[in-house]
Short mmCIF file of C-alpha atoms in Angstrom, two decimals:
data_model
loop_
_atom_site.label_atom_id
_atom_site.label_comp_id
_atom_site.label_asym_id
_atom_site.label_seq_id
_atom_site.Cartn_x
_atom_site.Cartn_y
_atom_site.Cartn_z
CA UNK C 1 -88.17 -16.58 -70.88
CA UNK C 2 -89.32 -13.13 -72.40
CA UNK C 3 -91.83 -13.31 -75.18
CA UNK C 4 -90.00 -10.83 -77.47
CA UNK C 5 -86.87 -8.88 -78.29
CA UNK C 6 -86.51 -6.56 -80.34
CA UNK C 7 -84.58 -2.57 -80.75
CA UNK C 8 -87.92 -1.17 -81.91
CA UNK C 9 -88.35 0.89 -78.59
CA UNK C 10 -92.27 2.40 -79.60
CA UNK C 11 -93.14 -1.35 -80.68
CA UNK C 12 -91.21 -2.19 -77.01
CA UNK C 13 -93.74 0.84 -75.33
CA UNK C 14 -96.72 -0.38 -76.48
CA UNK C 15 -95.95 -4.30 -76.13
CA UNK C 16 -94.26 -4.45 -72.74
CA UNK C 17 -96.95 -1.60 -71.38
CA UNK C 18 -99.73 -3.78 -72.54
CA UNK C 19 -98.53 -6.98 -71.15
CA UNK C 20 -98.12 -4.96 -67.83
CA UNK C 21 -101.58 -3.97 -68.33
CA UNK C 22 -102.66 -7.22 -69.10
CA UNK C 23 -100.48 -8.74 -66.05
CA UNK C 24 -102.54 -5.69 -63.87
CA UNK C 25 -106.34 -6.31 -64.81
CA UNK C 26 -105.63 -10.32 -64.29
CA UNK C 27 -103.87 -8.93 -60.54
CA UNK C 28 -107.48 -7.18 -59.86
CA UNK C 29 -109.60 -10.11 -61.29
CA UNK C 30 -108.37 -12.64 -58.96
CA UNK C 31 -107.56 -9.51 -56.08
CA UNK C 32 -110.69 -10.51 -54.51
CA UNK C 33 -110.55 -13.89 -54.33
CA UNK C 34 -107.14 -14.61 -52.98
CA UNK C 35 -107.77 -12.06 -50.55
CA UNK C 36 -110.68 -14.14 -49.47
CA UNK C 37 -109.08 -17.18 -49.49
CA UNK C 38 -105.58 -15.74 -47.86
CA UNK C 39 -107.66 -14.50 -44.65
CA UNK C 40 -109.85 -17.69 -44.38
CA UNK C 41 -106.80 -20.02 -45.16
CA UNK C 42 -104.36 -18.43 -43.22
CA UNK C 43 -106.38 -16.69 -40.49
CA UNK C 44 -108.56 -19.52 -40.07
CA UNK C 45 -105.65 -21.73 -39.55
CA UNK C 46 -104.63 -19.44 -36.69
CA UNK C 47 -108.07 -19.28 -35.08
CA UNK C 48 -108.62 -22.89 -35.63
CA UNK C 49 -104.93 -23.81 -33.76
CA UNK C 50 -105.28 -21.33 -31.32
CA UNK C 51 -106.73 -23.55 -28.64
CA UNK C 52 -104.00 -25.88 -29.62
CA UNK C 53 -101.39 -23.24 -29.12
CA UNK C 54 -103.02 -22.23 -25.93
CA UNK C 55 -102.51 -25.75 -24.40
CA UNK C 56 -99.29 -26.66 -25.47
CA UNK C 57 -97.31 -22.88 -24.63
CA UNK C 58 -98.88 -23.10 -21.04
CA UNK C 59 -97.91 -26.79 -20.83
CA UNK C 60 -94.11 -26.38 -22.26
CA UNK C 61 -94.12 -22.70 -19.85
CA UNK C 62 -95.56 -24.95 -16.96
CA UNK C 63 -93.31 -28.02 -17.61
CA UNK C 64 -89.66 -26.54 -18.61
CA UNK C 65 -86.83 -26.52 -16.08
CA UNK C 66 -85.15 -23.72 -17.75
CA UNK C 67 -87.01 -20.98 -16.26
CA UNK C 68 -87.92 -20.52 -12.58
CA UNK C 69 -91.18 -19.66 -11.06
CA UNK C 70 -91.28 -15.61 -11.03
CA UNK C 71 -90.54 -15.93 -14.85
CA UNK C 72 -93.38 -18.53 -14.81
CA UNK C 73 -95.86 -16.42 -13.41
CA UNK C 74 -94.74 -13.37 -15.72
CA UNK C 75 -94.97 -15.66 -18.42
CA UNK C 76 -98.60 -17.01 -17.80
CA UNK C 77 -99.51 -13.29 -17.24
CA UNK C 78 -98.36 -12.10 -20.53
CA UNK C 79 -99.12 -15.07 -22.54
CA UNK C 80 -102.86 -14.34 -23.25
CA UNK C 81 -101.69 -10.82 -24.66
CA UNK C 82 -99.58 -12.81 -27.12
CA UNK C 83 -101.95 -15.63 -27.85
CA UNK C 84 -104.73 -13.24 -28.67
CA UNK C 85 -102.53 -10.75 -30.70
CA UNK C 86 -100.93 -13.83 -32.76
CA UNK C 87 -104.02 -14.28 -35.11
CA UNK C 88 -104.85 -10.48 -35.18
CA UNK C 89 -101.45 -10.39 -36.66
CA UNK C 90 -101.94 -13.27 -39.39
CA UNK C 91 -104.86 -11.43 -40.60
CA UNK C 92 -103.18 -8.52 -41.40
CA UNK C 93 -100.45 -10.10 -43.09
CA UNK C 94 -102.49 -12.75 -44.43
CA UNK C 95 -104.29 -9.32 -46.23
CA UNK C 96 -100.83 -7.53 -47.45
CA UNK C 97 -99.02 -10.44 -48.41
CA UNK C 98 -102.16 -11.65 -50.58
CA UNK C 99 -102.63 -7.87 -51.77
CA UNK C 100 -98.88 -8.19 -53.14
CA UNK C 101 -98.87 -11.62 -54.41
CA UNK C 102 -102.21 -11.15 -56.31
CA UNK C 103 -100.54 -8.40 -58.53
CA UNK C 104 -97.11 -9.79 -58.40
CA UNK C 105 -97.64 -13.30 -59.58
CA UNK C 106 -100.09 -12.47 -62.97
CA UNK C 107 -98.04 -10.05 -63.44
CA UNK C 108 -94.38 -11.99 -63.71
CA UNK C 109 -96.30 -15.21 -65.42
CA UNK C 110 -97.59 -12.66 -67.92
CA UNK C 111 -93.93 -11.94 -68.89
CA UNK C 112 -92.90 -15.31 -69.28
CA UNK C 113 -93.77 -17.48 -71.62
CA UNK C 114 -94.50 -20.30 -70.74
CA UNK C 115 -97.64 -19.34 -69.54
CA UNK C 116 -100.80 -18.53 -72.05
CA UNK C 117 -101.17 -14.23 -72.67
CA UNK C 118 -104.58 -13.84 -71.61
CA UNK C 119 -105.46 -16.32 -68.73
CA UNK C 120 -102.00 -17.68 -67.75
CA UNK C 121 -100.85 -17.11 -64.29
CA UNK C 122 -104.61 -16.42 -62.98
CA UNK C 123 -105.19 -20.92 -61.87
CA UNK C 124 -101.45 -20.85 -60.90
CA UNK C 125 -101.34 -17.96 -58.37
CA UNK C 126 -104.30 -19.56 -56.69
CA UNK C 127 -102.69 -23.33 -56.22
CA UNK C 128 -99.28 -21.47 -55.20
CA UNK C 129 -101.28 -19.61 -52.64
CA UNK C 130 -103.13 -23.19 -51.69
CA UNK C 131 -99.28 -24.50 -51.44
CA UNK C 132 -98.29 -21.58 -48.67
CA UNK C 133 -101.33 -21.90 -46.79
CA UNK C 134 -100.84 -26.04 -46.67
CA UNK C 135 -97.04 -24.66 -45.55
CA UNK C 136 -98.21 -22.66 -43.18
CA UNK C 137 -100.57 -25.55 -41.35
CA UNK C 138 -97.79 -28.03 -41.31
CA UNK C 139 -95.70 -24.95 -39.55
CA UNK C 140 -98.09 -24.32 -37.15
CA UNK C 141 -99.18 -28.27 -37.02
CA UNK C 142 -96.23 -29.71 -36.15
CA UNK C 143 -92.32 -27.77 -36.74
CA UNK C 144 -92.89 -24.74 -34.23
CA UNK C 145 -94.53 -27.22 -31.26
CA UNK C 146 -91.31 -29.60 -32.13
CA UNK C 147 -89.32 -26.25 -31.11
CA UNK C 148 -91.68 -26.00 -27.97
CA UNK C 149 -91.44 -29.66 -26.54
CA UNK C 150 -87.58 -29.69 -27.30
CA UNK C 151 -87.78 -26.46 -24.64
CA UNK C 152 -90.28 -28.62 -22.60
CA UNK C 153 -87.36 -32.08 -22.12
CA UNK C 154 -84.52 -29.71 -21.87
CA UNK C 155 -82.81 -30.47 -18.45
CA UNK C 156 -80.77 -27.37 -16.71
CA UNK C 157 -78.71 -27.75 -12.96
CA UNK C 158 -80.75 -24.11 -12.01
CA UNK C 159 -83.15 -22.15 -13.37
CA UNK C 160 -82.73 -18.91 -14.51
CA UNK C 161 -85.10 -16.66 -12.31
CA UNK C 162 -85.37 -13.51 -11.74
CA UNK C 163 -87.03 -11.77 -8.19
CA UNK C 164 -90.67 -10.44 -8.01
CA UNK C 165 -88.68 -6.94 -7.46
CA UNK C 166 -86.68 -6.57 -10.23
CA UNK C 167 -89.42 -8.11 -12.41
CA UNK C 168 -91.27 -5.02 -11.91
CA UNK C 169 -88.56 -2.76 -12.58
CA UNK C 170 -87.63 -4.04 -15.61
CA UNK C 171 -91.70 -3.91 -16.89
CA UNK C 172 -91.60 -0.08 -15.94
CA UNK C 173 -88.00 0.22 -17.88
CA UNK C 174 -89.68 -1.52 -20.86
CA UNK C 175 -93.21 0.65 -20.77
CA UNK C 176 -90.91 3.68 -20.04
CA UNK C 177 -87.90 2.81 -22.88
CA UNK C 178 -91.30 2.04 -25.50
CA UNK C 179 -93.02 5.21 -24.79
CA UNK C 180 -90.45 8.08 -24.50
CA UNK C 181 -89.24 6.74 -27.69
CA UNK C 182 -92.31 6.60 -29.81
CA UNK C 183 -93.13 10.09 -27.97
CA UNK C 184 -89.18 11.46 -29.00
CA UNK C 185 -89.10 9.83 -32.28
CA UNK C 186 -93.27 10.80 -33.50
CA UNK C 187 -92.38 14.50 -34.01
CA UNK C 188 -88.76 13.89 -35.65
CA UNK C 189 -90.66 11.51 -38.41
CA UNK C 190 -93.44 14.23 -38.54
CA UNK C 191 -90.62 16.79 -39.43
CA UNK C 192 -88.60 14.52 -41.75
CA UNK C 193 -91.39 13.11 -43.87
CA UNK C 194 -90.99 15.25 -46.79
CA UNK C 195 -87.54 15.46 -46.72
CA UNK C 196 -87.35 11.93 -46.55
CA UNK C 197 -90.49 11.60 -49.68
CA UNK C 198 -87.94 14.30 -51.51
CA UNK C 199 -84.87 12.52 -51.30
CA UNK C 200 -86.81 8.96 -52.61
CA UNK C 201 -88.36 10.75 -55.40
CA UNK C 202 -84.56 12.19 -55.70
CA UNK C 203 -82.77 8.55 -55.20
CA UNK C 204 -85.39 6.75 -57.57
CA UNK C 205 -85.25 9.45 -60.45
CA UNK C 206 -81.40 9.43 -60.29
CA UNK C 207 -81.56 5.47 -60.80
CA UNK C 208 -84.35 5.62 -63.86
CA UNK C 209 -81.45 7.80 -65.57
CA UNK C 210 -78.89 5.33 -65.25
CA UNK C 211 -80.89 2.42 -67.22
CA UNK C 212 -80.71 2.02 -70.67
CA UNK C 213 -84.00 2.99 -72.38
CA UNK C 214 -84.69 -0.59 -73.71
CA UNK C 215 -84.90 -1.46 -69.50
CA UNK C 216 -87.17 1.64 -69.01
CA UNK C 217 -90.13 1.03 -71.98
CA UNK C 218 -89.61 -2.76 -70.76
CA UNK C 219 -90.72 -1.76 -67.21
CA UNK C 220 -92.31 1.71 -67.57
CA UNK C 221 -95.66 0.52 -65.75
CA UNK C 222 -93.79 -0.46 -63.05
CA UNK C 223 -91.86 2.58 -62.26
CA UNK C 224 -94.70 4.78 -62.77
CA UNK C 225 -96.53 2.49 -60.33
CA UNK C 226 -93.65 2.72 -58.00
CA UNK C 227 -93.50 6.87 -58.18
CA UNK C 228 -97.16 6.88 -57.39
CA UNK C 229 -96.54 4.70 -54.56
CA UNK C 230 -93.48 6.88 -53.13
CA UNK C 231 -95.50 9.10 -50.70
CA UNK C 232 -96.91 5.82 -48.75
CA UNK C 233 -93.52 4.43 -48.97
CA UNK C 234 -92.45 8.02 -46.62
CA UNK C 235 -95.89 7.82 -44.52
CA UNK C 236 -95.08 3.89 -43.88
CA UNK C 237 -91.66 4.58 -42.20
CA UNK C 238 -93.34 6.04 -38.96
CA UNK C 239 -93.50 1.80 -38.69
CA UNK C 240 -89.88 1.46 -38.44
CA UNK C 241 -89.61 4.41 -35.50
CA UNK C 242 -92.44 2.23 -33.76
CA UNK C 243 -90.90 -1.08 -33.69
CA UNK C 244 -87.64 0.31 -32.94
CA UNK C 245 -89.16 2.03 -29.91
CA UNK C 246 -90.46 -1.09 -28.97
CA UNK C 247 -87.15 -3.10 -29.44
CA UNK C 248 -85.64 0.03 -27.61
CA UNK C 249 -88.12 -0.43 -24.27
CA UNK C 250 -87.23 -4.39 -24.16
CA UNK C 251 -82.77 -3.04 -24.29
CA UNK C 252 -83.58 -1.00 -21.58
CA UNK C 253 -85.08 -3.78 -19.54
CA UNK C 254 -81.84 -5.79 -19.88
CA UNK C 255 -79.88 -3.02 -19.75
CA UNK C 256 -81.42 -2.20 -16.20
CA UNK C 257 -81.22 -6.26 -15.52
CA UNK C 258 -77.64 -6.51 -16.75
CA UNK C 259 -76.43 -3.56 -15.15
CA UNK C 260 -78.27 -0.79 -13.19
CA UNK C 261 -81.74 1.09 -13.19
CA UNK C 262 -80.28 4.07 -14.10
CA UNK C 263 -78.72 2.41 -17.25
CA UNK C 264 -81.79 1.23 -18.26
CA UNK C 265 -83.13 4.91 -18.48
CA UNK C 266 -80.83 5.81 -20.55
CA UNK C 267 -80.12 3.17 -22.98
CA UNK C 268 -83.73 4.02 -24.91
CA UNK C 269 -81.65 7.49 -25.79
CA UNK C 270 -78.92 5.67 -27.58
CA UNK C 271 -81.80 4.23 -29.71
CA UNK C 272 -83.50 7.33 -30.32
CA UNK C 273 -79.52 9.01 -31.58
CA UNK C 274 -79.29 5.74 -33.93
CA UNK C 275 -82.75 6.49 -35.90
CA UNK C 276 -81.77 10.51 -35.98
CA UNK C 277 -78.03 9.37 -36.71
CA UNK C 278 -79.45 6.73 -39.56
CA UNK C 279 -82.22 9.25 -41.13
CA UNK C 280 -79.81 12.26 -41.32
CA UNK C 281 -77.79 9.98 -43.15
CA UNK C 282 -79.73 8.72 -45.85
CA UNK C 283 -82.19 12.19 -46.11
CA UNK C 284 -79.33 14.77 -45.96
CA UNK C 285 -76.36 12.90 -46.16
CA UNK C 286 -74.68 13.93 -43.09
CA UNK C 287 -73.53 12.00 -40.51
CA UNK C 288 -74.82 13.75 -37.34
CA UNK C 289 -77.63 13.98 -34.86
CA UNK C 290 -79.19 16.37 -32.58
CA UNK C 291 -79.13 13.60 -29.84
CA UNK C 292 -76.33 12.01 -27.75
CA UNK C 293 -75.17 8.92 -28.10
CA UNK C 294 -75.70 7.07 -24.69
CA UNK C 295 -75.71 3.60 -25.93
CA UNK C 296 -71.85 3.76 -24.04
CA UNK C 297 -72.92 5.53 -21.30
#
């Protein structure tokens, strides 16, 4: 429930842009603190499991009759890589998630309310966080190692396998598919970024002129938080070419598996025309790109 409406729009400025502000300081009060307690709840959980996760992976990867014994030993060489990385990876979005939520969460309570102007939403946003981290022990705890041991009892006639060989091909068309395409797709995100910050400023100011000017005073700290943040939103993106690089090394594994080496050097090209293809699109809006489309091939 909003706490007021009313068609005074400079009476709508000055409320709704001091509640934001209000929502805002409340967001950096209690910025610290849930950041503490996000990384030592959620990290901490992660650390704490880890030997846990250690011994039951290894057991279920040691155990299960799905897999055969090349995969196995692939498996147990890789694993640490994983095991190590997983609560590297909860700390850092243990630390974005509680950056987000910290602001977020004072900030809607503030507009509603049911909860008290000055103080309300500050004791909440700290027992919601509680709630996710308990959520997140009872994940790790128990649900994902139920997942695990069904993998463990599952019975198969013959293993899937795969020979010594081919296991190292498909590593090198993984490594090779990963880095071409962060090395192709580095200097086309270099050369798009300010087109691409252009055409977001472009996009965003084109939707603040279609609302009504009762929807832009109500949210005006918002969108001017939003244009500020704009050029991070461009610099950020370079995170989508990565991970598609790296989802782009694993296709040409299984593309070289599935049908031939030579396949599997290609296929990472087909990935690197889909990002040119997709970025031309929404920067220039054009449907073309300056690389060919192998995916087919």
């Amino acid at each position: 429930m909003r706490r007021i409406e009313t068609n005074n729009y400079i009476f709508l400025f000055c409320f709704y842009g001091g509640i934001s502000i209000i929502g805002l300081i409340k967001g950096l009060i209690i910025l610290v603190p849930v950041l503490i307690l996000s990384i030592f709840g959620f990290t901490g959980i992660a650390l704490i499991l880890l030997p846990h996760d250690v011994y039951f992976t290894y057991r279920v990867l040691l155990k299960t009759s799905i897999i055969g014994i090349n995969l196995k030993f692939l498996y147990v060489l890789l694993l640490p890589l994983a095991l190590v990385g997983w609560p590297i990876l909860v700390l850092f979005l243990s630390i974005c998630f509680s950056f987000i939520y910290s602001f977020l969460s004072p900030i809607v309570k503030t507009f509603d309310s049911d909860y008290e102007l000055t103080f309300g939403g500050i004791y909440e946003t700290f027992k919601e966080m509680e709630y996710y981290i308990e959520m997140f022990w009872d994940f790790n705890k128990k649900k994902f190692f139920s997942y695990l041991l069904d993998i463990e009892r599952r019975e198969v006639n013959e293993p899937f396998d795969i020979n010594i060989i081919q296991i190292i091909i498909e590593l090198f068309l993984a490594c090779y598919g990963s880095v071409v395409g962060i090395i192709v797709l580095t200097p086309i995100w270099l050369i798009k970024l300010i087109p691409l910050v252009i055409r977001l400023y472009y996009i965003f100011i084109k939707w603040i002129m279609e609302l009504s000017l009762h929807t832009f005073i109500m949210f005006s700290i918002f969108f001017i938080i939003y244009f500020c943040l704009i050029p991070a939103i461009g610099v950020s993106s370079i995170l989508i070419c990565v991970v598609y690089s790296l989802f782009g090394g694993i296709q040409c594994a299984i593309e070289g598996y599935k049908h031939n080496f030579l396949r599997g050097l290609i296929c990472i090209w087909g990935y690197i025309y889909d990002v040119d293809l997709a970025s031309n699109l929404f920067i220039f809006d054009k449907k073309y790109s300056c690389f060919p489309n192998c995916k087919n091939t």
